[in-house]
Amino acid sequence: MLETISEHGCFGGIQGFYRHPSSSIGLPMRFSVYQPPQAKDGPVPVLFYLAGLTCNEETFMIKAGAQRFAADLGIMLVAPDTSPRDTGIDGVADNWDFGTAASFYLDAAQEPWSQYFRMETYIVQELRELVLQNFPARKDSTGIFGHSMGGHGALTLALRHPGIYKSVSAFAPIAAPMLCPWGQKAFSNYLGNDQAKWQRHDASSLMRSKSSAPYPGGILIDQGLADKFLEQQLLPQEFEAACAAVGQPLSLRRHAGYDHGYYFISSYMGDHMKFHRQCLG
């Protein structure tokens, strides 16, 4: 049963926040939806946004300034929470970069995380179907993007499910999590020590495994050069090399003076929205 937490008029459309019991997670989950004014007349393209570490379903809708562009372009926006909440798992909230608000958008294979941390199934299957059933979204016109950990999630879910997502972009994604401390910490706890399992959730490794370009229309990534996480955690050059190896068109734009936060994201949000609108048709 879908519960409406709140709804607000926004640029001629509706900004809403919702909660529902999740069968894949086993706990209540929250998410937000922006319905553009065009949705009053029929189904519109839908774009899922995955937020980064420490964030929730409100972060993007409050900080990114995306609704103005979505209203102009006729795109629905959906932002899930970044992890299950109130799991009761011992130590789940002890670290800001692992556990609560740090799901890495995968289905955990290791106990105790595997009981609740099934975010890939939740986003790709359950939440998508819930949105299609309850909001005027086009099933044949779905894109995905995200920031940092959510950029990792957007790239990996798009590469793992290209039949579902027609477009993908990212802001400062964790592009090679197998090679960085954030990813190694998450993967070892969620997936165990089997490196083959890690490769299936690493965007650079996934891209290298392709025999041809999975997104011939291109992938867009924006990265700030003043980002304090760039050299140790994000490693966009690894994804850039992987795309080049398989002939995947990639626009990796590097911006002097921009850091890791939402001032950066909001500066280029319009470009990403237009990119997705062109791909989604």
Tab-separated table of C-alpha atoms in Angstrom:
chain	number	residue	atom	x	y	z
A	1	MET	CA	0.000	0.000	0.000
A	2	LEU	CA	1.411	3.357	-1.066
A	3	GLU	CA	1.308	6.045	1.623
A	4	THR	CA	1.575	9.730	0.744
A	5	ILE	CA	3.789	11.552	3.234
A	6	SER	CA	3.414	14.959	1.572
A	7	GLU	CA	2.793	16.590	-1.809
A	8	HIS	CA	3.672	20.113	-2.941
A	9	GLY	CA	2.982	22.207	-6.020
A	10	CYS	CA	6.242	22.778	-7.909
A	11	PHE	CA	6.783	24.450	-11.321
A	12	GLY	CA	3.258	23.531	-12.396
A	13	GLY	CA	3.714	19.916	-11.332
A	14	ILE	CA	3.683	17.927	-8.097
A	15	GLN	CA	6.594	17.160	-5.794
A	16	GLY	CA	5.665	14.227	-3.600
A	17	PHE	CA	7.205	12.072	-0.889
A	18	TYR	CA	5.949	8.541	-0.295
A	19	ARG	CA	6.372	5.405	1.815
A	20	HIS	CA	5.456	1.775	1.186
A	21	PRO	CA	6.095	-1.699	2.608
A	22	SER	CA	8.811	-3.265	0.467
A	23	SER	CA	8.646	-6.974	-0.308
A	24	SER	CA	12.218	-7.104	-1.619
A	25	ILE	CA	13.716	-5.217	1.347
A	26	GLY	CA	11.383	-6.562	4.007
A	27	LEU	CA	10.982	-3.138	5.601
A	28	PRO	CA	9.188	0.134	4.798
A	29	MET	CA	10.963	2.222	2.151
A	30	ARG	CA	10.640	5.888	1.244
A	31	PHE	CA	11.003	7.561	-2.137
A	32	SER	CA	10.189	10.850	-3.845
A	33	VAL	CA	8.579	11.631	-7.192
A	34	TYR	CA	8.342	14.829	-9.191
A	35	GLN	CA	5.469	14.771	-11.686
A	36	PRO	CA	5.895	17.478	-14.350
A	37	PRO	CA	2.849	19.400	-15.561
A	38	GLN	CA	2.782	17.297	-18.777
A	39	ALA	CA	1.932	14.231	-16.663
A	40	LYS	CA	-1.593	15.596	-16.254
A	41	ASP	CA	-2.183	14.769	-19.932
A	42	GLY	CA	-0.659	11.290	-20.028
A	43	PRO	CA	2.443	9.181	-19.348
A	44	VAL	CA	5.848	10.883	-19.579
A	45	PRO	CA	9.463	9.640	-19.629
A	46	VAL	CA	10.815	8.763	-16.177
A	47	LEU	CA	14.305	9.324	-14.830
A	48	PHE	CA	15.565	7.592	-11.678
A	49	TYR	CA	18.181	9.384	-9.581
A	50	LEU	CA	20.421	7.561	-7.088
A	51	ALA	CA	21.939	9.741	-4.370
A	52	GLY	CA	25.299	9.366	-2.669
A	53	LEU	CA	26.639	8.386	0.742
A	54	THR	CA	24.773	9.831	3.772
A	55	CYS	CA	21.855	11.039	1.614
A	56	ASN	CA	18.186	10.032	1.450
A	57	GLU	CA	15.150	10.358	-0.803
A	58	GLU	CA	14.866	14.092	-0.098
A	59	THR	CA	18.425	15.184	-0.876
A	60	PHE	CA	18.203	15.366	-4.658
A	61	MET	CA	14.745	16.931	-4.762
A	62	ILE	CA	15.743	19.669	-2.302
A	63	LYS	CA	19.271	20.481	-3.517
A	64	ALA	CA	19.683	19.688	-7.219
A	65	GLY	CA	17.295	22.193	-8.797
A	66	ALA	CA	16.115	19.525	-11.224
A	67	GLN	CA	12.361	20.194	-11.106
A	68	ARG	CA	12.602	23.381	-13.187
A	69	PHE	CA	14.243	21.444	-16.034
A	70	ALA	CA	11.935	18.456	-15.603
A	71	ALA	CA	8.922	20.738	-15.910
A	72	ASP	CA	10.240	22.282	-19.117
A	73	LEU	CA	11.195	18.936	-20.660
A	74	GLY	CA	8.289	16.826	-19.437
A	75	ILE	CA	10.310	14.302	-17.426
A	76	MET	CA	9.203	12.538	-14.253
A	77	LEU	CA	11.890	12.265	-11.550
A	78	VAL	CA	12.109	9.447	-9.010
A	79	ALA	CA	14.586	9.343	-6.126
A	80	PRO	CA	14.676	6.352	-3.740
A	81	ASP	CA	16.277	6.312	-0.318
A	82	THR	CA	19.920	5.254	-0.300
A	83	SER	CA	19.479	2.139	1.852
A	84	PRO	CA	17.071	0.289	4.116
A	85	ARG	CA	16.455	1.975	7.472
A	86	ASP	CA	15.901	0.618	10.985
A	87	THR	CA	17.258	-2.830	10.153
A	88	GLY	CA	18.410	-3.598	13.672
A	89	ILE	CA	21.707	-4.932	12.292
A	90	ASP	CA	24.508	-4.544	14.826
A	91	GLY	CA	26.824	-1.713	13.798
A	92	VAL	CA	24.749	-0.692	10.770
A	93	ALA	CA	25.119	3.022	11.567
A	94	ASP	CA	28.667	3.002	12.950
A	95	ASN	CA	30.292	4.234	9.720
A	96	TRP	CA	29.117	7.007	7.421
A	97	ASP	CA	30.507	5.215	4.363
A	98	PHE	CA	29.014	1.780	5.015
A	99	GLY	CA	25.640	0.439	6.161
A	100	THR	CA	22.831	2.940	6.667
A	101	ALA	CA	22.656	5.373	3.707
A	102	ALA	CA	25.482	3.449	2.026
A	103	SER	CA	23.933	0.474	0.239
A	104	PHE	CA	26.016	0.780	-2.946
A	105	TYR	CA	22.800	-0.193	-4.763
A	106	LEU	CA	23.500	-3.910	-4.888
A	107	ASP	CA	21.961	-7.074	-3.460
A	108	ALA	CA	24.164	-8.135	-0.559
A	109	ALA	CA	25.280	-11.767	-0.493
A	110	GLN	CA	26.786	-11.821	3.019
A	111	GLU	CA	24.977	-12.072	6.342
A	112	PRO	CA	23.694	-10.053	8.089
A	113	TRP	CA	23.408	-7.597	5.193
A	114	SER	CA	21.709	-9.993	2.775
A	115	GLN	CA	18.522	-10.037	4.857
A	116	TYR	CA	17.613	-6.428	4.049
A	117	PHE	CA	20.202	-4.891	1.720
A	118	ARG	CA	18.643	-5.883	-1.626
A	119	MET	CA	18.735	-2.520	-3.306
A	120	GLU	CA	19.348	-3.680	-6.878
A	121	THR	CA	16.203	-5.808	-6.828
A	122	TYR	CA	14.328	-2.996	-5.118
A	123	ILE	CA	15.251	-0.294	-7.641
A	124	VAL	CA	15.238	-2.276	-10.871
A	125	GLN	CA	12.133	-4.345	-10.159
A	126	GLU	CA	9.973	-3.333	-7.205
A	127	LEU	CA	10.264	0.452	-7.182
A	128	ARG	CA	10.088	0.653	-10.971
A	129	GLU	CA	6.875	-1.385	-11.039
A	130	LEU	CA	5.429	0.631	-8.156
A	131	VAL	CA	6.061	3.871	-10.039
A	132	LEU	CA	4.582	2.506	-13.273
A	133	GLN	CA	1.457	1.348	-11.436
A	134	ASN	CA	0.854	4.513	-9.421
A	135	PHE	CA	2.194	7.377	-11.545
A	136	PRO	CA	1.849	8.366	-15.241
A	137	ALA	CA	5.309	7.113	-16.278
A	138	ARG	CA	6.199	5.580	-19.654
A	139	LYS	CA	7.446	2.013	-19.307
A	140	ASP	CA	9.357	2.227	-22.584
A	141	SER	CA	11.171	5.452	-21.683
A	142	THR	CA	13.239	5.013	-18.514
A	143	GLY	CA	16.653	6.507	-17.708
A	144	ILE	CA	18.919	6.503	-14.670
A	145	PHE	CA	21.560	8.835	-13.216
A	146	GLY	CA	23.195	9.546	-9.896
A	147	HIS	CA	25.965	11.105	-7.839
A	148	SER	CA	29.056	9.560	-6.212
A	149	MET	CA	27.893	6.218	-4.755
A	150	GLY	CA	24.704	6.841	-6.711
A	151	GLY	CA	26.728	7.486	-9.842
A	152	HIS	CA	28.282	4.078	-9.284
A	153	GLY	CA	24.786	2.664	-8.880
A	154	ALA	CA	23.478	4.334	-12.020
A	155	LEU	CA	26.362	3.104	-14.170
A	156	THR	CA	26.311	-0.452	-12.831
A	157	LEU	CA	22.537	-0.886	-12.937
A	158	ALA	CA	22.416	0.524	-16.463
A	159	LEU	CA	25.193	-1.815	-17.592
A	160	ARG	CA	23.572	-4.788	-15.867
A	161	HIS	CA	20.078	-3.992	-17.166
A	162	PRO	CA	20.432	-2.212	-20.531
A	163	GLY	CA	17.025	-3.461	-21.618
A	164	ILE	CA	15.374	-1.423	-18.868
A	165	TYR	CA	17.376	1.814	-18.962
A	166	LYS	CA	17.601	3.679	-22.256
A	167	SER	CA	19.937	6.390	-20.932
A	168	VAL	CA	22.545	6.802	-18.199
A	169	SER	CA	24.652	9.635	-16.799
A	170	ALA	CA	26.509	10.427	-13.586
A	171	PHE	CA	28.015	13.176	-11.459
A	172	ALA	CA	31.391	12.314	-9.885
A	173	PRO	CA	30.710	8.565	-9.796
A	174	ILE	CA	32.715	5.965	-7.917
A	175	ALA	CA	33.810	4.616	-11.281
A	176	ALA	CA	36.085	1.741	-10.230
A	177	PRO	CA	35.023	0.643	-6.730
A	178	MET	CA	37.247	-2.450	-6.758
A	179	LEU	CA	40.233	-0.105	-6.737
A	180	CYS	CA	39.169	2.400	-4.057
A	181	PRO	CA	38.751	2.241	-0.262
A	182	TRP	CA	34.997	2.988	-0.306
A	183	GLY	CA	34.302	0.213	-2.771
A	184	GLN	CA	36.636	-2.317	-1.188
A	185	LYS	CA	35.014	-1.758	2.208
A	186	ALA	CA	31.500	-2.111	0.808
A	187	PHE	CA	32.191	-5.065	-1.475
A	188	SER	CA	34.097	-7.116	1.107
A	189	ASN	CA	31.253	-6.737	3.620
A	190	TYR	CA	28.276	-6.989	1.273
A	191	LEU	CA	29.659	-9.526	-1.219
A	192	GLY	CA	32.484	-11.357	0.549
A	193	ASN	CA	35.985	-11.877	-0.795
A	194	ASP	CA	35.130	-13.375	-4.191
A	195	GLN	CA	36.600	-10.897	-6.687
A	196	ALA	CA	34.366	-12.271	-9.460
A	197	LYS	CA	31.344	-11.000	-7.536
A	198	TRP	CA	33.001	-7.617	-7.159
A	199	GLN	CA	33.557	-7.363	-10.917
A	200	ARG	CA	29.825	-7.713	-11.539
A	201	HIS	CA	29.240	-4.508	-9.570
A	202	ASP	CA	32.194	-2.432	-10.796
A	203	ALA	CA	31.319	-0.093	-13.677
A	204	SER	CA	34.781	-0.194	-15.228
A	205	SER	CA	34.963	-3.992	-15.087
A	206	LEU	CA	31.413	-4.316	-16.416
A	207	MET	CA	32.197	-2.045	-19.347
A	208	ARG	CA	35.353	-3.988	-20.201
A	209	SER	CA	33.302	-7.199	-20.313
A	210	LYS	CA	31.111	-5.878	-23.143
A	211	SER	CA	31.767	-6.950	-26.719
A	212	SER	CA	30.320	-3.698	-28.087
A	213	ALA	CA	28.977	-0.370	-26.886
A	214	PRO	CA	25.922	-0.975	-24.673
A	215	TYR	CA	24.813	2.664	-24.989
A	216	PRO	CA	25.632	3.774	-28.546
A	217	GLY	CA	23.874	7.079	-27.907
A	218	GLY	CA	26.569	7.919	-25.365
A	219	ILE	CA	27.108	8.207	-21.616
A	220	LEU	CA	27.552	11.582	-19.900
A	221	ILE	CA	29.731	12.082	-16.815
A	222	ASP	CA	30.634	15.378	-15.139
A	223	GLN	CA	33.542	15.523	-12.682
A	224	GLY	CA	34.818	18.460	-10.643
A	225	LEU	CA	38.581	18.847	-10.528
A	226	ALA	CA	38.446	20.391	-7.025
A	227	ASP	CA	36.716	17.244	-5.747
A	228	LYS	CA	38.656	16.022	-2.701
A	229	PHE	CA	37.648	12.422	-3.449
A	230	LEU	CA	38.764	12.435	-7.080
A	231	GLU	CA	42.189	10.819	-6.899
A	232	GLN	CA	41.627	8.208	-4.197
A	233	GLN	CA	37.959	7.236	-4.476
A	234	LEU	CA	36.403	8.148	-7.839
A	235	LEU	CA	38.931	7.167	-10.538
A	236	PRO	CA	36.962	8.293	-13.620
A	237	GLN	CA	39.985	7.582	-15.819
A	238	GLU	CA	39.418	3.855	-15.267
A	239	PHE	CA	35.906	4.048	-16.692
A	240	GLU	CA	37.134	6.297	-19.486
A	241	ALA	CA	39.707	3.674	-20.508
A	242	ALA	CA	37.122	0.890	-20.311
A	243	CYS	CA	34.760	2.790	-22.593
A	244	ALA	CA	37.549	3.421	-25.090
A	245	ALA	CA	38.412	-0.292	-25.099
A	246	VAL	CA	34.924	-1.346	-26.234
A	247	GLY	CA	34.058	1.677	-28.372
A	248	GLN	CA	31.485	3.084	-25.955
A	249	PRO	CA	30.873	6.803	-26.655
A	250	LEU	CA	31.564	8.749	-23.464
A	251	SER	CA	31.476	12.440	-22.695
A	252	LEU	CA	33.606	12.799	-19.542
A	253	ARG	CA	33.685	16.500	-18.766
A	254	ARG	CA	36.217	17.729	-16.209
A	255	HIS	CA	35.508	21.088	-14.540
A	256	ALA	CA	38.080	23.240	-12.775
A	257	GLY	CA	36.997	24.743	-9.457
A	258	TYR	CA	34.066	22.399	-8.775
A	259	ASP	CA	33.965	20.080	-5.772
A	260	HIS	CA	31.880	17.026	-4.833
A	261	GLY	CA	28.717	18.756	-3.648
A	262	TYR	CA	25.363	19.911	-4.924
A	263	TYR	CA	26.592	23.344	-5.998
A	264	PHE	CA	28.492	21.384	-8.631
A	265	ILE	CA	25.576	19.093	-9.425
A	266	SER	CA	23.081	21.917	-9.785
A	267	SER	CA	25.456	23.775	-12.120
A	268	TYR	CA	25.232	20.993	-14.728
A	269	MET	CA	21.816	19.530	-13.963
A	270	GLY	CA	20.270	21.172	-17.005
A	271	ASP	CA	22.767	19.492	-19.312
A	272	HIS	CA	21.990	16.084	-17.849
A	273	MET	CA	18.250	16.569	-18.093
A	274	LYS	CA	18.515	17.591	-21.740
A	275	PHE	CA	20.824	14.646	-22.452
A	276	HIS	CA	18.310	12.193	-21.030
A	277	ARG	CA	15.363	13.812	-22.784
A	278	GLN	CA	17.118	13.408	-26.119
A	279	CYS	CA	17.896	9.753	-25.407
A	280	LEU	CA	14.460	8.908	-24.001
A	281	GLY	CA	12.506	10.373	-26.892
